[in-house]
Amino acid sequence: MTAQLEHANYTVSDPAATADWMQKLFGWHIRWEGNAIAGGHSKHVGTDTHYVALYTPGDATKPKYTSYEVTGGLNHIAVVVDDLDATERAIKQHGFVTGNHADYEPGRRFYFHDDDGIEYEVVQYD
């Protein structure tokens, strides 16, 4: 049996705000939300089979480094879409800035950062 990724869990400043734009831009839905460790709160947002757990301890601070320079850092989250151009338009309309566009075998991609500085890759496969 081959394993598949079910979810990723990472810290954001406002799980509700992050889940909101993910629902609008990626078509995802809330799977669960509730209290979490250390007096925090989590929202699980995604599809019926895969999701991200958005956690906040309530008083998270911004990191003082770039994740690409720290072992164990989160470098980016990637999502696959059916229409890269339409998704990019929606992301720009939301106010995020896209960049680092590339065509590569077997698809196309771009990146953007959310309000917490988390990098997302959006890819469409041919």
Coordinates of N, CA and C in Angstrom, one line a residue:
M1 N 0.8 -1.2 0.0 CA 0.0 0.0 0.0 C 0.9 1.2 0.0
T2 N 0.5 2.2 -0.8 CA 1.3 3.5 -0.9 C 0.6 4.4 0.1
A3 N 1.4 5.1 0.9 CA 0.8 6.1 1.8 C 0.4 7.4 1.0
Q4 N -0.5 8.1 1.5 CA -0.9 9.4 1.0 C -1.0 10.4 2.1
L5 N -0.7 11.6 1.8 CA -0.8 12.7 2.7 C -2.2 13.0 3.0
E6 N -2.6 13.0 4.3 CA -3.9 13.3 4.7 C -4.1 14.8 5.1
H7 N -3.1 15.3 5.9 CA -3.2 16.7 6.3 C -1.9 17.3 6.7
A8 N -1.8 18.6 6.7 CA -0.6 19.3 7.3 C -1.2 20.2 8.4
N9 N -0.4 20.5 9.4 CA -0.9 21.3 10.5 C 0.2 22.4 10.7
Y10 N -0.3 23.7 10.6 CA 0.7 24.8 10.8 C 0.0 25.9 11.5
T11 N 0.8 26.8 12.1 CA 0.4 27.9 12.9 C 0.1 29.1 12.0
V12 N -1.0 29.8 12.2 CA -1.4 31.0 11.5 C -1.9 32.0 12.6
S13 N -1.9 33.3 12.2 CA -2.3 34.3 13.2 C -3.8 34.2 13.4
D14 N -4.6 33.9 12.4 CA -6.1 33.9 12.5 C -6.7 32.7 11.7
P15 N -6.9 31.6 12.3 CA -7.4 30.4 11.5 C -8.7 30.8 10.8
A16 N -9.6 31.6 11.3 CA -10.9 31.9 10.7 C -10.6 32.7 9.4
A17 N -9.7 33.6 9.4 CA -9.4 34.5 8.2 C -8.7 33.6 7.2
T18 N -7.8 32.8 7.6 CA -7.1 31.9 6.6 C -8.1 30.9 6.0
A19 N -8.9 30.3 6.8 CA -9.9 29.3 6.3 C -10.8 30.0 5.3
D20 N -11.2 31.3 5.6 CA -12.1 32.0 4.8 C -11.6 32.2 3.4
W21 N -10.3 32.7 3.3 CA -9.8 32.8 1.9 C -9.5 31.5 1.2
M22 N -9.2 30.5 2.0 CA -9.0 29.2 1.3 C -10.3 28.6 0.8
Q23 N -11.4 28.8 1.5 CA -12.7 28.4 1.0 C -13.1 29.1 -0.3
K24 N -12.8 30.4 -0.3 CA -13.2 31.2 -1.5 C -12.3 30.9 -2.7
L25 N -11.0 30.8 -2.4 CA -10.0 30.7 -3.6 C -9.8 29.2 -4.0
F26 N -9.9 28.3 -3.1 CA -9.6 26.9 -3.4 C -10.9 26.0 -3.5
G27 N -12.1 26.6 -3.1 CA -13.3 25.8 -3.1 C -13.4 24.8 -2.0
W28 N -12.6 24.9 -0.9 CA -12.6 24.0 0.2 C -13.7 24.3 1.2
H29 N -13.8 23.4 2.2 CA -14.9 23.6 3.2 C -14.3 23.3 4.6
I30 N -14.9 23.8 5.6 CA -14.5 23.5 7.0 C -14.9 22.1 7.3
R31 N -14.0 21.3 7.8 CA -14.2 19.9 8.2 C -14.4 19.8 9.7
W32 N -13.7 20.6 10.4 CA -13.8 20.6 11.9 C -13.2 21.9 12.4
E33 N -13.7 22.3 13.6 CA -13.0 23.4 14.3 C -13.2 23.2 15.8
G34 N -12.3 23.7 16.6 CA -12.4 23.6 18.0 C -11.2 23.9 18.8
N35 N -11.3 23.7 20.1 CA -10.1 24.1 21.0 C -9.0 23.1 20.7
A36 N -7.8 23.6 20.9 CA -6.6 22.8 20.6 C -5.6 23.0 21.7
I37 N -4.4 22.4 21.6 CA -3.4 22.4 22.6 C -3.0 23.8 23.0
A38 N -2.5 23.9 24.3 CA -2.0 25.2 24.8 C -3.0 26.3 24.8
G39 N -4.3 26.0 24.9 CA -5.3 27.0 24.9 C -5.6 27.6 23.6
G40 N -5.1 26.9 22.5 CA -5.3 27.4 21.2 C -6.6 27.0 20.5
H41 N -6.7 27.3 19.3 CA -7.9 27.0 18.5 C -7.4 26.5 17.1
S42 N -8.1 25.6 16.5 CA -7.8 25.0 15.2 C -9.0 25.0 14.3
K43 N -8.8 25.2 13.0 CA -9.8 25.0 12.0 C -9.2 24.0 11.0
H44 N -9.9 23.0 10.6 CA -9.5 22.1 9.6 C -10.3 22.4 8.3
V45 N -9.6 22.8 7.2 CA -10.2 23.2 6.0 C -9.6 22.5 4.8
G46 N -10.4 22.0 3.9 CA -9.9 21.2 2.8 C -11.1 20.5 2.1
T47 N -10.8 19.3 1.6 CA -11.7 18.5 0.9 C -12.2 17.4 1.8
D48 N -13.0 16.4 1.4 CA -13.4 15.3 2.2 C -12.3 14.4 2.5
T49 N -11.2 14.4 1.8 CA -10.1 13.4 2.0 C -8.8 14.1 2.4
H50 N -8.6 15.4 2.1 CA -7.3 16.0 2.5 C -7.6 17.4 3.0
Y51 N -6.8 17.9 4.0 CA -7.0 19.2 4.5 C -5.8 19.7 5.2
V52 N -5.9 21.0 5.6 CA -4.8 21.6 6.4 C -5.5 22.0 7.7
A53 N -4.7 21.8 8.8 CA -5.2 22.2 10.1 C -4.5 23.5 10.4
L54 N -5.3 24.5 10.6 CA -4.8 25.9 10.8 C -4.9 26.1 12.3
Y55 N -3.8 26.3 13.0 CA -3.7 26.4 14.4 C -3.2 27.7 14.9
T56 N -3.8 28.2 16.0 CA -3.2 29.4 16.6 C -3.2 29.2 18.1
P57 N -2.1 29.5 18.8 CA -2.1 29.5 20.2 C -2.7 30.7 20.9
G58 N -3.1 31.6 20.0 CA -3.8 32.8 20.5 C -2.8 34.0 20.6
D59 N -1.6 33.8 20.8 CA -0.6 34.9 20.9 C 0.7 34.5 20.2
A60 N 0.5 34.0 19.0 CA 1.7 33.6 18.1 C 2.4 34.9 17.7
T61 N 3.7 34.7 17.6 CA 4.6 35.8 17.2 C 5.1 35.5 15.8
K62 N 5.5 36.5 15.1 CA 6.0 36.3 13.7 C 7.5 35.7 13.8
P63 N 7.8 34.8 12.9 CA 9.2 34.2 13.0 C 10.2 35.3 12.6
K64 N 11.4 35.1 13.1 CA 12.4 36.1 12.8 C 13.4 35.6 11.7
Y65 N 13.0 34.6 11.0 CA 13.8 33.9 10.0 C 13.0 33.5 8.8
T66 N 13.6 33.1 7.7 CA 12.9 32.6 6.6 C 13.0 31.0 6.7
S67 N 11.9 30.4 6.4 CA 11.8 28.9 6.6 C 12.8 28.2 5.7
Y68 N 13.2 28.8 4.6 CA 14.2 28.1 3.7 C 15.6 28.1 4.3
E69 N 15.8 28.7 5.4 CA 17.1 28.8 6.0 C 17.2 28.0 7.3
V70 N 16.1 27.3 7.7 CA 16.0 26.6 9.0 C 15.6 25.2 8.8
T71 N 16.4 24.2 9.3 CA 16.0 22.8 9.2 C 14.7 22.6 9.9
G72 N 13.7 22.0 9.2 CA 12.4 21.8 9.8 C 11.4 22.9 9.5
G73 N 11.9 23.9 8.7 CA 11.0 25.0 8.4 C 10.0 24.6 7.3
L74 N 8.8 25.2 7.3 CA 7.8 25.0 6.3 C 8.1 25.9 5.1
N75 N 8.5 25.4 4.0 CA 8.9 26.2 2.8 C 7.7 26.7 2.0
H76 N 6.8 25.8 1.7 CA 5.5 26.2 1.0 C 4.5 25.0 1.1
I77 N 3.3 25.4 0.8 CA 2.2 24.5 0.7 C 1.8 24.5 -0.8
A78 N 1.6 23.4 -1.4 CA 1.2 23.3 -2.8 C -0.2 22.8 -3.0
V79 N -0.9 23.4 -3.9 CA -2.3 23.0 -4.3 C -2.3 22.8 -5.8
V80 N -3.1 21.8 -6.2 CA -3.3 21.6 -7.6 C -4.7 22.1 -8.0
V81 N -4.7 22.8 -9.1 CA -6.0 23.4 -9.6 C -6.3 22.9 -11.0
D82 N -7.5 23.0 -11.4 CA -7.9 22.7 -12.8 C -7.7 23.8 -13.8
D83 N -7.8 25.1 -13.3 CA -7.6 26.3 -14.2 C -6.7 27.3 -13.5
L84 N -5.4 27.2 -13.8 CA -4.4 28.0 -13.2 C -4.7 29.5 -13.4
D85 N -5.1 29.9 -14.6 CA -5.3 31.3 -14.9 C -6.5 31.9 -14.1
A86 N -7.6 31.2 -14.0 CA -8.7 31.6 -13.3 C -8.4 31.7 -11.8
T87 N -7.6 30.7 -11.3 CA -7.2 30.7 -9.9 C -6.3 31.9 -9.6
E88 N -5.4 32.2 -10.5 CA -4.5 33.4 -10.3 C -5.3 34.7 -10.3
R89 N -6.3 34.8 -11.2 CA -7.1 36.0 -11.2 C -7.8 36.2 -9.8
A90 N -8.4 35.1 -9.3 CA -9.1 35.2 -8.0 C -8.1 35.5 -6.9
I91 N -6.9 34.9 -6.9 CA -5.9 35.2 -5.9 C -5.5 36.7 -5.9
K92 N -5.3 37.2 -7.1 CA -5.0 38.7 -7.2 C -6.2 39.5 -6.8
Q93 N -7.4 39.2 -7.1 CA -8.6 40.0 -6.7 C -8.7 40.0 -5.2
H94 N -8.2 38.9 -4.6 CA -8.3 38.8 -3.1 C -7.2 39.8 -2.5
G95 N -6.2 40.2 -3.3 CA -5.2 41.1 -2.8 C -3.8 40.5 -2.6
F96 N -3.7 39.2 -2.9 CA -2.4 38.6 -2.8 C -1.6 38.9 -4.1
V97 N -0.3 38.9 -4.0 CA 0.6 39.2 -5.1 C 1.2 37.8 -5.5
T98 N 1.1 37.5 -6.8 CA 1.6 36.3 -7.4 C 3.0 36.5 -8.0
G99 N 3.8 35.5 -8.1 CA 5.1 35.6 -8.8 C 5.7 34.3 -9.0
N100 N 6.9 34.3 -9.5 CA 7.7 33.1 -9.8 C 7.0 32.1 -10.6
H101 N 6.4 32.6 -11.7 CA 5.7 31.8 -12.7 C 6.7 30.9 -13.5
A102 N 6.3 29.7 -13.7 CA 7.1 28.8 -14.5 C 6.3 27.7 -15.2
D103 N 6.7 27.4 -16.4 CA 6.2 26.3 -17.1 C 7.3 25.2 -17.0
Y104 N 6.8 24.0 -16.7 CA 7.8 22.9 -16.6 C 7.0 21.6 -16.9
E105 N 7.8 20.6 -17.2 CA 7.1 19.3 -17.5 C 6.7 18.7 -16.2
P106 N 5.5 18.4 -15.9 CA 4.4 18.3 -16.8 C 3.3 19.4 -16.6
G107 N 3.7 20.6 -16.1 CA 2.6 21.6 -15.9 C 3.1 23.1 -15.8
R108 N 2.3 23.9 -15.2 CA 2.6 25.3 -15.0 C 2.3 25.6 -13.5
R109 N 3.0 26.7 -13.0 CA 2.9 27.1 -11.6 C 3.1 28.5 -11.4
F110 N 2.7 29.0 -10.2 CA 3.1 30.3 -9.6 C 3.0 30.2 -8.1
Y111 N 3.5 31.2 -7.5 CA 3.6 31.2 -6.0 C 2.9 32.5 -5.5
F112 N 2.5 32.5 -4.2 CA 2.1 33.7 -3.6 C 2.3 33.5 -2.1
H113 N 2.3 34.6 -1.3 CA 2.4 34.6 0.1 C 1.1 35.1 0.7
D114 N 0.6 34.5 1.8 CA -0.6 35.0 2.5 C -0.2 36.1 3.5
D115 N -1.2 36.5 4.3 CA -0.9 37.6 5.2 C 0.0 37.2 6.4
D116 N 0.2 35.9 6.6 CA 1.2 35.5 7.6 C 2.6 35.2 7.0
G117 N 2.7 35.5 5.7 CA 4.0 35.2 5.1 C 4.2 33.8 4.7
I118 N 3.2 33.0 4.7 CA 3.3 31.6 4.3 C 3.2 31.5 2.8
E119 N 4.2 30.8 2.2 CA 4.2 30.7 0.8 C 3.4 29.5 0.3
Y120 N 2.6 29.8 -0.8 CA 1.8 28.7 -1.4 C 2.2 28.6 -2.9
E121 N 2.3 27.4 -3.4 CA 2.5 27.1 -4.8 C 1.2 26.7 -5.4
V122 N 0.8 27.2 -6.5 CA -0.4 26.8 -7.2 C 0.0 26.2 -8.5
V123 N -0.4 25.0 -8.8 CA 0.1 24.3 -10.0 C -1.1 23.6 -10.8
Q124 N -1.0 23.6 -12.1 CA -1.9 22.9 -12.9 C -1.1 22.0 -13.8
Y125 N -1.5 20.7 -13.8 CA -0.8 19.7 -14.6 C -1.5 19.6 -15.9
D126 N -0.7 19.3 -17.0 CA -1.3 19.2 -18.3 C -2.1 17.9 -18.4

